[in-house]
PDB file of N, CA and C in Angstrom:
ATOM      1  N   MET A   5       8.988  39.477  12.685  1.00  0.00           N
ATOM      2  CA  MET A   5      10.739  39.046  13.501  1.00  0.00           C
ATOM      3  C   MET A   5      10.379  40.533  15.034  1.00  0.00           C
ATOM      4  N   ASN A   6      10.319  39.753  15.892  1.00  0.00           N
ATOM      5  CA  ASN A   6      10.740  40.153  17.018  1.00  0.00           C
ATOM      6  C   ASN A   6      12.349  40.791  17.327  1.00  0.00           C
ATOM      7  N   THR A   7      12.208  42.123  17.641  1.00  0.00           N
ATOM      8  CA  THR A   7      13.222  43.018  18.763  1.00  0.00           C
ATOM      9  C   THR A   7      14.280  41.845  19.552  1.00  0.00           C
ATOM     10  N   GLU A   8      15.129  42.652  19.938  1.00  0.00           N
ATOM     11  CA  GLU A   8      16.293  40.958  21.722  1.00  0.00           C
ATOM     12  C   GLU A   8      14.804  41.330  22.615  1.00  0.00           C
ATOM     13  N   ASP A   9      13.709  42.567  22.895  1.00  0.00           N
ATOM     14  CA  ASP A   9      12.910  43.312  23.205  1.00  0.00           C
ATOM     15  C   ASP A   9      11.998  42.228  23.511  1.00  0.00           C
ATOM     16  N   GLY A  10      11.226  41.886  22.521  1.00  0.00           N
ATOM     17  CA  GLY A  10       9.905  40.980  21.884  1.00  0.00           C
ATOM     18  C   GLY A  10       9.851  42.298  21.189  1.00  0.00           C
ATOM     19  N   ASP A  11       9.556  43.374  21.417  1.00  0.00           N
ATOM     20  CA  ASP A  11       8.570  44.594  20.314  1.00  0.00           C
ATOM     21  C   ASP A  11       8.950  44.345  18.678  1.00  0.00           C
ATOM     22  N   PRO A  12       7.687  44.408  17.928  1.00  0.00           N
ATOM     23  CA  PRO A  12       7.959  43.851  16.911  1.00  0.00           C
ATOM     24  C   PRO A  12       8.946  44.963  15.612  1.00  0.00           C
ATOM     25  N   GLY A  13       8.916  46.435  16.845  1.00  0.00           N
ATOM     26  CA  GLY A  13       9.793  46.899  15.959  1.00  0.00           C
ATOM     27  C   GLY A  13       9.359  47.224  14.893  1.00  0.00           C
ATOM     28  N   ASN A  14      10.364  47.731  13.424  1.00  0.00           N
ATOM     29  CA  ASN A  14      10.326  47.835  12.416  1.00  0.00           C
ATOM     30  C   ASN A  14      10.672  46.881  11.203  1.00  0.00           C
ATOM     31  N   ALA A  15      10.987  45.547  11.691  1.00  0.00           N
ATOM     32  CA  ALA A  15      11.419  44.678  11.006  1.00  0.00           C
ATOM     33  C   ALA A  15      10.605  44.164  10.685  1.00  0.00           C
ATOM     34  N   GLU A  16      11.034  43.413   9.252  1.00  0.00           N
ATOM     35  CA  GLU A  16       9.787  42.660   8.485  1.00  0.00           C
ATOM     36  C   GLU A  16      10.248  41.581   8.347  1.00  0.00           C
ATOM     37  N   GLU A  17       9.480  40.498   9.036  1.00  0.00           N
ATOM     38  CA  GLU A  17       9.615  39.005   8.645  1.00  0.00           C
ATOM     39  C   GLU A  17       9.699  38.500   7.233  1.00  0.00           C
ATOM     40  N   SER A  18       9.832  37.394   7.138  1.00  0.00           N
ATOM     41  CA  SER A  18       9.955  37.200   5.204  1.00  0.00           C
ATOM     42  C   SER A  18      10.230  35.096   6.086  1.00  0.00           C
ATOM     43  N   PRO A  19       9.458  34.665   4.810  1.00  0.00           N
ATOM     44  CA  PRO A  19      10.008  33.117   4.613  1.00  0.00           C
ATOM     45  C   PRO A  19      10.785  32.729   4.573  1.00  0.00           C
ATOM     46  N   ASP A  20      11.725  31.966   4.718  1.00  0.00           N
ATOM     47  CA  ASP A  20      13.037  31.344   4.245  1.00  0.00           C
ATOM     48  C   ASP A  20      13.653  31.165   2.946  1.00  0.00           C
ATOM     49  N   ASP A  21      12.600  30.978   2.117  1.00  0.00           N
ATOM     50  CA  ASP A  21      13.070  31.128   0.821  1.00  0.00           C
ATOM     51  C   ASP A  21      12.793  32.509   0.010  1.00  0.00           C
ATOM     52  N   ALA A  22      12.305  32.969   0.811  1.00  0.00           N
ATOM     53  CA  ALA A  22      12.426  34.846   0.353  1.00  0.00           C
ATOM     54  C   ALA A  22      13.084  34.835  -0.745  1.00  0.00           C
ATOM     55  N   GLU A  23      13.009  35.730  -1.674  1.00  0.00           N
ATOM     56  CA  GLU A  23      14.781  36.083  -2.560  1.00  0.00           C
ATOM     57  C   GLU A  23      13.847  37.451  -2.884  1.00  0.00           C
ATOM     58  N   GLU A  24      14.413  39.011  -2.841  1.00  0.00           N
ATOM     59  CA  GLU A  24      14.503  40.067  -2.822  1.00  0.00           C
ATOM     60  C   GLU A  24      14.797  40.298  -4.693  1.00  0.00           C
ATOM     61  N   TYR A  25      13.948  41.234  -4.919  1.00  0.00           N
ATOM     62  CA  TYR A  25      13.632  41.045  -6.610  1.00  0.00           C
ATOM     63  C   TYR A  25      13.885  42.914  -7.077  1.00  0.00           C
ATOM     64  N   GLY A  26      14.007  43.934  -6.016  1.00  0.00           N
ATOM     65  CA  GLY A  26      13.751  44.480  -6.295  1.00  0.00           C
ATOM     66  C   GLY A  26      12.817  45.580  -5.790  1.00  0.00           C
ATOM     67  N   THR A  27      12.131  46.203  -6.590  1.00  0.00           N
ATOM     68  CA  THR A  27      11.080  47.159  -6.007  1.00  0.00           C
ATOM     69  C   THR A  27       9.579  47.018  -7.391  1.00  0.00           C
ATOM     70  N   ALA A  28       8.685  47.308  -6.959  1.00  0.00           N
ATOM     71  CA  ALA A  28       7.906  48.226  -8.172  1.00  0.00           C
ATOM     72  C   ALA A  28       6.694  48.710  -7.568  1.00  0.00           C
ATOM     73  N   GLU A  29       6.613  49.749  -8.367  1.00  0.00           N
ATOM     74  CA  GLU A  29       5.512  50.658  -8.187  1.00  0.00           C
ATOM     75  C   GLU A  29       4.875  50.582  -9.197  1.00  0.00           C
ATOM     76  N   VAL A  30       2.925  51.247  -8.142  1.00  0.00           N
ATOM     77  CA  VAL A  30       2.024  51.005  -9.029  1.00  0.00           C
ATOM     78  C   VAL A  30       1.714  52.298  -9.511  1.00  0.00           C
ATOM     79  N   ASN A  31       1.468  52.645 -10.997  1.00  0.00           N
ATOM     80  CA  ASN A  31       0.927  53.845 -11.780  1.00  0.00           C
ATOM     81  C   ASN A  31      -0.202  54.019 -11.437  1.00  0.00           C
ATOM     82  N   ASP A  32      -0.278  55.657 -11.847  1.00  0.00           N
ATOM     83  CA  ASP A  32      -1.170  56.271 -11.609  1.00  0.00           C
ATOM     84  C   ASP A  32      -2.628  55.319 -12.358  1.00  0.00           C
ATOM     85  N   ARG A  33      -2.488  54.435 -13.283  1.00  0.00           N
ATOM     86  CA  ARG A  33      -3.937  53.686 -12.806  1.00  0.00           C
ATOM     87  C   ARG A  33      -4.103  52.075 -12.425  1.00  0.00           C
ATOM     88  N   GLY A  34      -2.751  52.271 -11.006  1.00  0.00           N
ATOM     89  CA  GLY A  34      -3.399  51.677 -10.711  1.00  0.00           C
ATOM     90  C   GLY A  34      -2.368  49.818 -11.009  1.00  0.00           C
ATOM     91  N   ARG A  35      -1.569  50.057 -11.845  1.00  0.00           N
ATOM     92  CA  ARG A  35      -1.138  48.797 -12.588  1.00  0.00           C
ATOM     93  C   ARG A  35       0.377  48.336 -12.362  1.00  0.00           C
ATOM     94  N   LEU A  36       0.386  47.331 -12.075  1.00  0.00           N
ATOM     95  CA  LEU A  36       2.547  46.797 -11.262  1.00  0.00           C
ATOM     96  C   LEU A  36       2.294  46.110 -11.663  1.00  0.00           C
ATOM     97  N   THR A  37       4.153  46.758 -12.031  1.00  0.00           N
ATOM     98  CA  THR A  37       4.656  45.772 -13.165  1.00  0.00           C
ATOM     99  C   THR A  37       5.926  44.541 -12.258  1.00  0.00           C
ATOM    100  N   ILE A  38       5.814  43.602 -12.223  1.00  0.00           N
ATOM    101  CA  ILE A  38       6.664  42.364 -11.288  1.00  0.00           C
ATOM    102  C   ILE A  38       7.853  42.642 -12.717  1.00  0.00           C
ATOM    103  N   PRO A  39       9.271  42.607 -11.847  1.00  0.00           N
ATOM    104  CA  PRO A  39       9.902  42.562 -12.385  1.00  0.00           C
ATOM    105  C   PRO A  39      10.130  41.211 -13.069  1.00  0.00           C
ATOM    106  N   LYS A  40      11.720  41.501 -14.433  1.00  0.00           N
ATOM    107  CA  LYS A  40      11.027  41.203 -15.654  1.00  0.00           C
ATOM    108  C   LYS A  40      12.126  39.413 -15.180  1.00  0.00           C
ATOM    109  N   PRO A  41      13.019  39.900 -13.972  1.00  0.00           N
ATOM    110  CA  PRO A  41      13.943  38.137 -13.321  1.00  0.00           C
ATOM    111  C   PRO A  41      13.024  37.458 -12.886  1.00  0.00           C
ATOM    112  N   LEU A  42      12.087  38.356 -11.856  1.00  0.00           N
ATOM    113  CA  LEU A  42      11.406  37.228 -11.350  1.00  0.00           C
ATOM    114  C   LEU A  42      10.317  36.404 -12.314  1.00  0.00           C
ATOM    115  N   ARG A  43       9.703  37.476 -13.204  1.00  0.00           N
ATOM    116  CA  ARG A  43       9.210  36.266 -14.544  1.00  0.00           C
ATOM    117  C   ARG A  43       9.543  35.990 -14.619  1.00  0.00           C
ATOM    118  N   ASP A  44      10.876  35.541 -15.006  1.00  0.00           N
ATOM    119  CA  ASP A  44      11.114  34.826 -16.226  1.00  0.00           C
ATOM    120  C   ASP A  44      12.002  33.356 -15.008  1.00  0.00           C
ATOM    121  N   ASP A  45      11.964  34.277 -13.967  1.00  0.00           N
ATOM    122  CA  ASP A  45      12.894  32.751 -13.097  1.00  0.00           C
ATOM    123  C   ASP A  45      11.269  31.845 -13.013  1.00  0.00           C
ATOM    124  N   LEU A  46       9.896  33.014 -12.557  1.00  0.00           N
ATOM    125  CA  LEU A  46       8.549  31.616 -12.149  1.00  0.00           C
ATOM    126  C   LEU A  46       8.020  31.312 -13.872  1.00  0.00           C
ATOM    127  N   ARG A  47       8.389  31.820 -14.197  1.00  0.00           N
ATOM    128  CA  ARG A  47       8.124  31.468 -16.223  1.00  0.00           C
ATOM    129  C   ARG A  47       5.923  32.738 -16.289  1.00  0.00           C
ATOM    130  N   ILE A  48       6.243  33.242 -15.444  1.00  0.00           N
ATOM    131  CA  ILE A  48       4.898  34.022 -16.127  1.00  0.00           C
ATOM    132  C   ILE A  48       4.845  35.127 -17.123  1.00  0.00           C
ATOM    133  N   GLU A  49       3.520  34.863 -17.588  1.00  0.00           N
ATOM    134  CA  GLU A  49       3.235  35.466 -19.086  1.00  0.00           C
ATOM    135  C   GLU A  49       2.637  36.146 -19.148  1.00  0.00           C
ATOM    136  N   GLY A  50       2.501  36.860 -20.315  1.00  0.00           N
ATOM    137  CA  GLY A  50       0.766  38.440 -20.129  1.00  0.00           C
ATOM    138  C   GLY A  50      -0.087  36.843 -20.173  1.00  0.00           C
ATOM    139  N   GLY A  51      -1.129  37.558 -19.565  1.00  0.00           N
ATOM    140  CA  GLY A  51      -2.171  36.619 -19.582  1.00  0.00           C
ATOM    141  C   GLY A  51      -2.288  35.818 -17.914  1.00  0.00           C
ATOM    142  N   THR A  52      -1.374  35.524 -16.905  1.00  0.00           N
ATOM    143  CA  THR A  52      -0.895  35.248 -15.979  1.00  0.00           C
ATOM    144  C   THR A  52      -1.835  35.758 -14.871  1.00  0.00           C
ATOM    145  N   GLU A  53      -3.213  34.522 -14.044  1.00  0.00           N
ATOM    146  CA  GLU A  53      -3.665  35.006 -13.353  1.00  0.00           C
ATOM    147  C   GLU A  53      -2.889  34.907 -12.139  1.00  0.00           C
ATOM    148  N   PHE A  54      -3.633  36.128 -11.270  1.00  0.00           N
ATOM    149  CA  PHE A  54      -3.582  36.074  -9.910  1.00  0.00           C
ATOM    150  C   PHE A  54      -4.568  36.297  -9.061  1.00  0.00           C
ATOM    151  N   ARG A  55      -4.287  35.609  -7.371  1.00  0.00           N
ATOM    152  CA  ARG A  55      -5.545  36.004  -6.748  1.00  0.00           C
ATOM    153  C   ARG A  55      -5.012  36.535  -5.575  1.00  0.00           C
ATOM    154  N   VAL A  56      -5.477  38.234  -5.319  1.00  0.00           N
ATOM    155  CA  VAL A  56      -5.031  39.102  -4.648  1.00  0.00           C
ATOM    156  C   VAL A  56      -5.606  39.321  -3.109  1.00  0.00           C
ATOM    157  N   VAL A  57      -4.062  38.552  -2.420  1.00  0.00           N
ATOM    158  CA  VAL A  57      -5.125  38.362  -1.006  1.00  0.00           C
ATOM    159  C   VAL A  57      -4.260  39.690  -0.281  1.00  0.00           C
ATOM    160  N   ARG A  58      -5.117  39.949   1.211  1.00  0.00           N
ATOM    161  CA  ARG A  58      -4.480  40.602   1.629  1.00  0.00           C
ATOM    162  C   ARG A  58      -4.394  40.115   3.023  1.00  0.00           C
ATOM    163  N   GLU A  59      -2.558  40.687   3.992  1.00  0.00           N
ATOM    164  CA  GLU A  59      -2.278  40.148   5.160  1.00  0.00           C
ATOM    165  C   GLU A  59      -1.821  41.379   5.922  1.00  0.00           C
ATOM    166  N   GLY A  60      -3.107  41.608   6.509  1.00  0.00           N
ATOM    167  CA  GLY A  60      -2.199  42.765   7.573  1.00  0.00           C
ATOM    168  C   GLY A  60      -2.130  44.020   6.235  1.00  0.00           C
ATOM    169  N   GLY A  61      -1.095  44.413   6.490  1.00  0.00           N
ATOM    170  CA  GLY A  61      -0.437  45.272   5.823  1.00  0.00           C
ATOM    171  C   GLY A  61       0.028  45.200   4.289  1.00  0.00           C
ATOM    172  N   ASP A  62       0.380  44.145   3.838  1.00  0.00           N
ATOM    173  CA  ASP A  62       0.704  43.158   3.421  1.00  0.00           C
ATOM    174  C   ASP A  62       0.226  42.937   2.172  1.00  0.00           C
ATOM    175  N   ILE A  63       0.896  42.786   0.569  1.00  0.00           N
ATOM    176  CA  ILE A  63      -0.351  42.399  -0.686  1.00  0.00           C
ATOM    177  C   ILE A  63       0.486  41.096  -0.701  1.00  0.00           C
ATOM    178  N   ARG A  64      -0.271  39.677  -1.128  1.00  0.00           N
ATOM    179  CA  ARG A  64       0.621  38.501  -1.624  1.00  0.00           C
ATOM    180  C   ARG A  64      -0.201  38.259  -3.261  1.00  0.00           C
ATOM    181  N   LEU A  65       0.262  38.560  -3.764  1.00  0.00           N
ATOM    182  CA  LEU A  65      -0.314  37.482  -5.571  1.00  0.00           C
ATOM    183  C   LEU A  65       0.097  35.550  -5.261  1.00  0.00           C
ATOM    184  N   VAL A  66      -1.270  35.096  -5.681  1.00  0.00           N
ATOM    185  CA  VAL A  66      -1.179  34.001  -5.907  1.00  0.00           C
ATOM    186  C   VAL A  66      -1.597  33.667  -6.988  1.00  0.00           C
ATOM    187  N   ARG A  67      -0.895  32.779  -7.203  1.00  0.00           N
ATOM    188  CA  ARG A  67      -0.628  32.662  -9.262  1.00  0.00           C
ATOM    189  C   ARG A  67      -1.752  31.577  -9.365  1.00  0.00           C
ATOM    190  N   GLN A  68      -3.127  31.442 -10.280  1.00  0.00           N
ATOM    191  CA  GLN A  68      -4.253  30.725 -10.728  1.00  0.00           C
ATOM    192  C   GLN A  68      -3.837  29.853 -11.455  1.00  0.00           C
ATOM    193  N   LEU A  69      -3.533  28.458 -10.944  1.00  0.00           N
ATOM    194  CA  LEU A  69      -2.734  28.047 -12.172  1.00  0.00           C
ATOM    195  C   LEU A  69      -4.085  27.294 -12.402  1.00  0.00           C
ATOM    196  N   PRO A  70      -4.148  26.457 -13.860  1.00  0.00           N
ATOM    197  CA  PRO A  70      -5.732  25.982 -14.965  1.00  0.00           C
ATOM    198  C   PRO A  70      -5.838  24.883 -13.908  1.00  0.00           C
ATOM    199  N   GLU A  71      -7.063  24.932 -14.762  1.00  0.00           N
ATOM    200  CA  GLU A  71      -8.018  23.646 -14.514  1.00  0.00           C
ATOM    201  C   GLU A  71      -7.131  22.690 -15.186  1.00  0.00           C
ATOM    202  N   LEU A  72      -6.777  21.402 -14.300  1.00  0.00           N
ATOM    203  CA  LEU A  72      -6.615  20.120 -14.541  1.00  0.00           C
ATOM    204  C   LEU A  72      -7.591  19.119 -15.374  1.00  0.00           C
ATOM    205  N   GLU A  73      -7.494  18.736 -16.822  1.00  0.00           N
ATOM    206  CA  GLU A  73      -8.278  18.043 -16.904  1.00  0.00           C
ATOM    207  C   GLU A  73      -8.014  16.403 -17.124  1.00  0.00           C
ATOM    208  N   THR A  74      -8.337  15.975 -16.733  1.00  0.00           N
ATOM    209  CA  THR A  74      -8.253  13.821 -16.316  1.00  0.00           C
ATOM    210  C   THR A  74      -8.423  13.596 -17.829  1.00  0.00           C
ATOM    211  N   LEU A  75      -7.725  12.787 -18.443  1.00  0.00           N
ATOM    212  CA  LEU A  75      -7.787  11.924 -19.864  1.00  0.00           C
ATOM    213  C   LEU A  75      -8.062  10.427 -19.248  1.00  0.00           C
ATOM    214  N   THR A  76      -8.719   9.792 -19.910  1.00  0.00           N
ATOM    215  CA  THR A  76      -8.432   7.905 -20.002  1.00  0.00           C
ATOM    216  C   THR A  76      -8.601   7.559 -21.090  1.00  0.00           C
ATOM    217  N   ARG A  77      -8.513   6.178 -21.138  1.00  0.00           N
ATOM    218  CA  ARG A  77      -8.168   5.672 -22.551  1.00  0.00           C
ATOM    219  C   ARG A  77      -8.742   4.524 -22.487  1.00  0.00           C
ATOM    220  N   ASP A  78      -9.520   3.526 -23.315  1.00  0.00           N
ATOM    221  CA  ASP A  78      -9.627   1.677 -23.068  1.00  0.00           C
ATOM    222  C   ASP A  78      -8.418   1.716 -22.761  1.00  0.00           C
ATOM    223  N   GLY A  79      -7.592   1.529 -23.395  1.00  0.00           N
ATOM    224  CA  GLY A  79      -5.922   0.761 -23.201  1.00  0.00           C
ATOM    225  C   GLY A  79      -5.246   0.964 -22.523  1.00  0.00           C
ATOM    226  N   GLU A  80      -3.683   0.491 -22.927  1.00  0.00           N
ATOM    227  CA  GLU A  80      -2.794   0.761 -21.676  1.00  0.00           C
ATOM    228  C   GLU A  80      -1.813   2.432 -21.926  1.00  0.00           C
ATOM    229  N   TRP A  81      -1.322   3.083 -22.121  1.00  0.00           N
ATOM    230  CA  TRP A  81      -0.402   4.113 -22.023  1.00  0.00           C
ATOM    231  C   TRP A  81       0.581   3.988 -22.705  1.00  0.00           C
ATOM    232  N   GLY A  82       0.747   4.097 -24.667  1.00  0.00           N
ATOM    233  CA  GLY A  82       1.967   3.516 -24.730  1.00  0.00           C
ATOM    234  C   GLY A  82       3.428   4.531 -23.903  1.00  0.00           C
ATOM    235  N   ASP A  83       4.886   3.867 -24.456  1.00  0.00           N
ATOM    236  CA  ASP A  83       5.677   4.636 -23.448  1.00  0.00           C
ATOM    237  C   ASP A  83       5.798   5.715 -24.641  1.00  0.00           C
ATOM    238  N   GLU A  84       5.671   6.392 -25.752  1.00  0.00           N
ATOM    239  CA  GLU A  84       5.828   7.643 -25.985  1.00  0.00           C
ATOM    240  C   GLU A  84       4.182   9.150 -25.828  1.00  0.00           C
ATOM    241  N   THR A  85       4.036   8.197 -25.168  1.00  0.00           N
ATOM    242  CA  THR A  85       2.802   8.871 -24.174  1.00  0.00           C
ATOM    243  C   THR A  85       3.310  10.312 -23.939  1.00  0.00           C
ATOM    244  N   PHE A  86       4.217  10.506 -23.089  1.00  0.00           N
ATOM    245  CA  PHE A  86       4.406  11.095 -21.916  1.00  0.00           C
ATOM    246  C   PHE A  86       6.062  11.520 -23.108  1.00  0.00           C
ATOM    247  N   ARG A  87       6.672  11.462 -23.934  1.00  0.00           N
ATOM    248  CA  ARG A  87       7.874  11.429 -24.235  1.00  0.00           C
ATOM    249  C   ARG A  87       8.026  13.232 -24.429  1.00  0.00           C
ATOM    250  N   ASP A  88       7.036  14.287 -24.598  1.00  0.00           N
ATOM    251  CA  ASP A  88       7.208  14.981 -24.811  1.00  0.00           C
ATOM    252  C   ASP A  88       6.346  15.894 -23.852  1.00  0.00           C
ATOM    253  N   ALA A  89       6.331  15.825 -23.038  1.00  0.00           N
ATOM    254  CA  ALA A  89       5.548  16.678 -22.120  1.00  0.00           C
ATOM    255  C   ALA A  89       6.415  17.428 -21.150  1.00  0.00           C
ATOM    256  N   GLY A  90       7.771  17.565 -21.022  1.00  0.00           N
ATOM    257  CA  GLY A  90       9.466  18.500 -20.981  1.00  0.00           C
ATOM    258  C   GLY A  90       9.151  18.784 -19.870  1.00  0.00           C
ATOM    259  N   ALA A  91       9.606  19.623 -18.951  1.00  0.00           N
ATOM    260  CA  ALA A  91       9.978  20.583 -17.777  1.00  0.00           C
ATOM    261  C   ALA A  91       8.444  21.661 -17.728  1.00  0.00           C
ATOM    262  N   ALA A  92       8.312  21.975 -18.720  1.00  0.00           N
ATOM    263  CA  ALA A  92       6.088  22.492 -18.042  1.00  0.00           C
ATOM    264  C   ALA A  92       5.995  21.786 -17.268  1.00  0.00           C
ATOM    265  N   THR A  93       5.929  20.412 -17.624  1.00  0.00           N
ATOM    266  CA  THR A  93       4.822  19.335 -16.748  1.00  0.00           C
ATOM    267  C   THR A  93       5.630  19.068 -15.744  1.00  0.00           C
ATOM    268  N   PHE A  94       6.704  18.167 -15.966  1.00  0.00           N
ATOM    269  CA  PHE A  94       7.238  17.744 -14.514  1.00  0.00           C
ATOM    270  C   PHE A  94       8.458  18.262 -13.599  1.00  0.00           C
ATOM    271  N   GLY A  95       8.728  19.476 -14.608  1.00  0.00           N
ATOM    272  CA  GLY A  95       9.444  20.120 -13.684  1.00  0.00           C
ATOM    273  C   GLY A  95      10.722  20.023 -14.173  1.00  0.00           C
ATOM    274  N   GLU A  96      12.118  20.836 -13.995  1.00  0.00           N
ATOM    275  CA  GLU A  96      13.402  20.740 -14.337  1.00  0.00           C
ATOM    276  C   GLU A  96      13.914  19.987 -13.490  1.00  0.00           C
ATOM    277  N   ARG A  97      14.670  18.596 -13.958  1.00  0.00           N
ATOM    278  CA  ARG A  97      15.866  17.610 -13.257  1.00  0.00           C
ATOM    279  C   ARG A  97      16.943  17.736 -13.191  1.00  0.00           C
TER     280      ARG A  97
END
């Protein structure tokens, strides 16, 4: 974000949908704890993998999604096929 004179200064630029969840500290073993409210909101569980990307002086964590598996069937899919897929698959409506 630039100041009125065009100098970037110390202002931090963030996306329009950015929401702050507090701070996190790297411990002496190099571990970083993601704040629980953010883990809950994004449904991040133990074992979730992230790609670590450096963007200038910033670090961005990109969640690695599991590989999708394509299923085939000789006939038509029945009405009951996706009835239990739930919000984890299709999101909340």
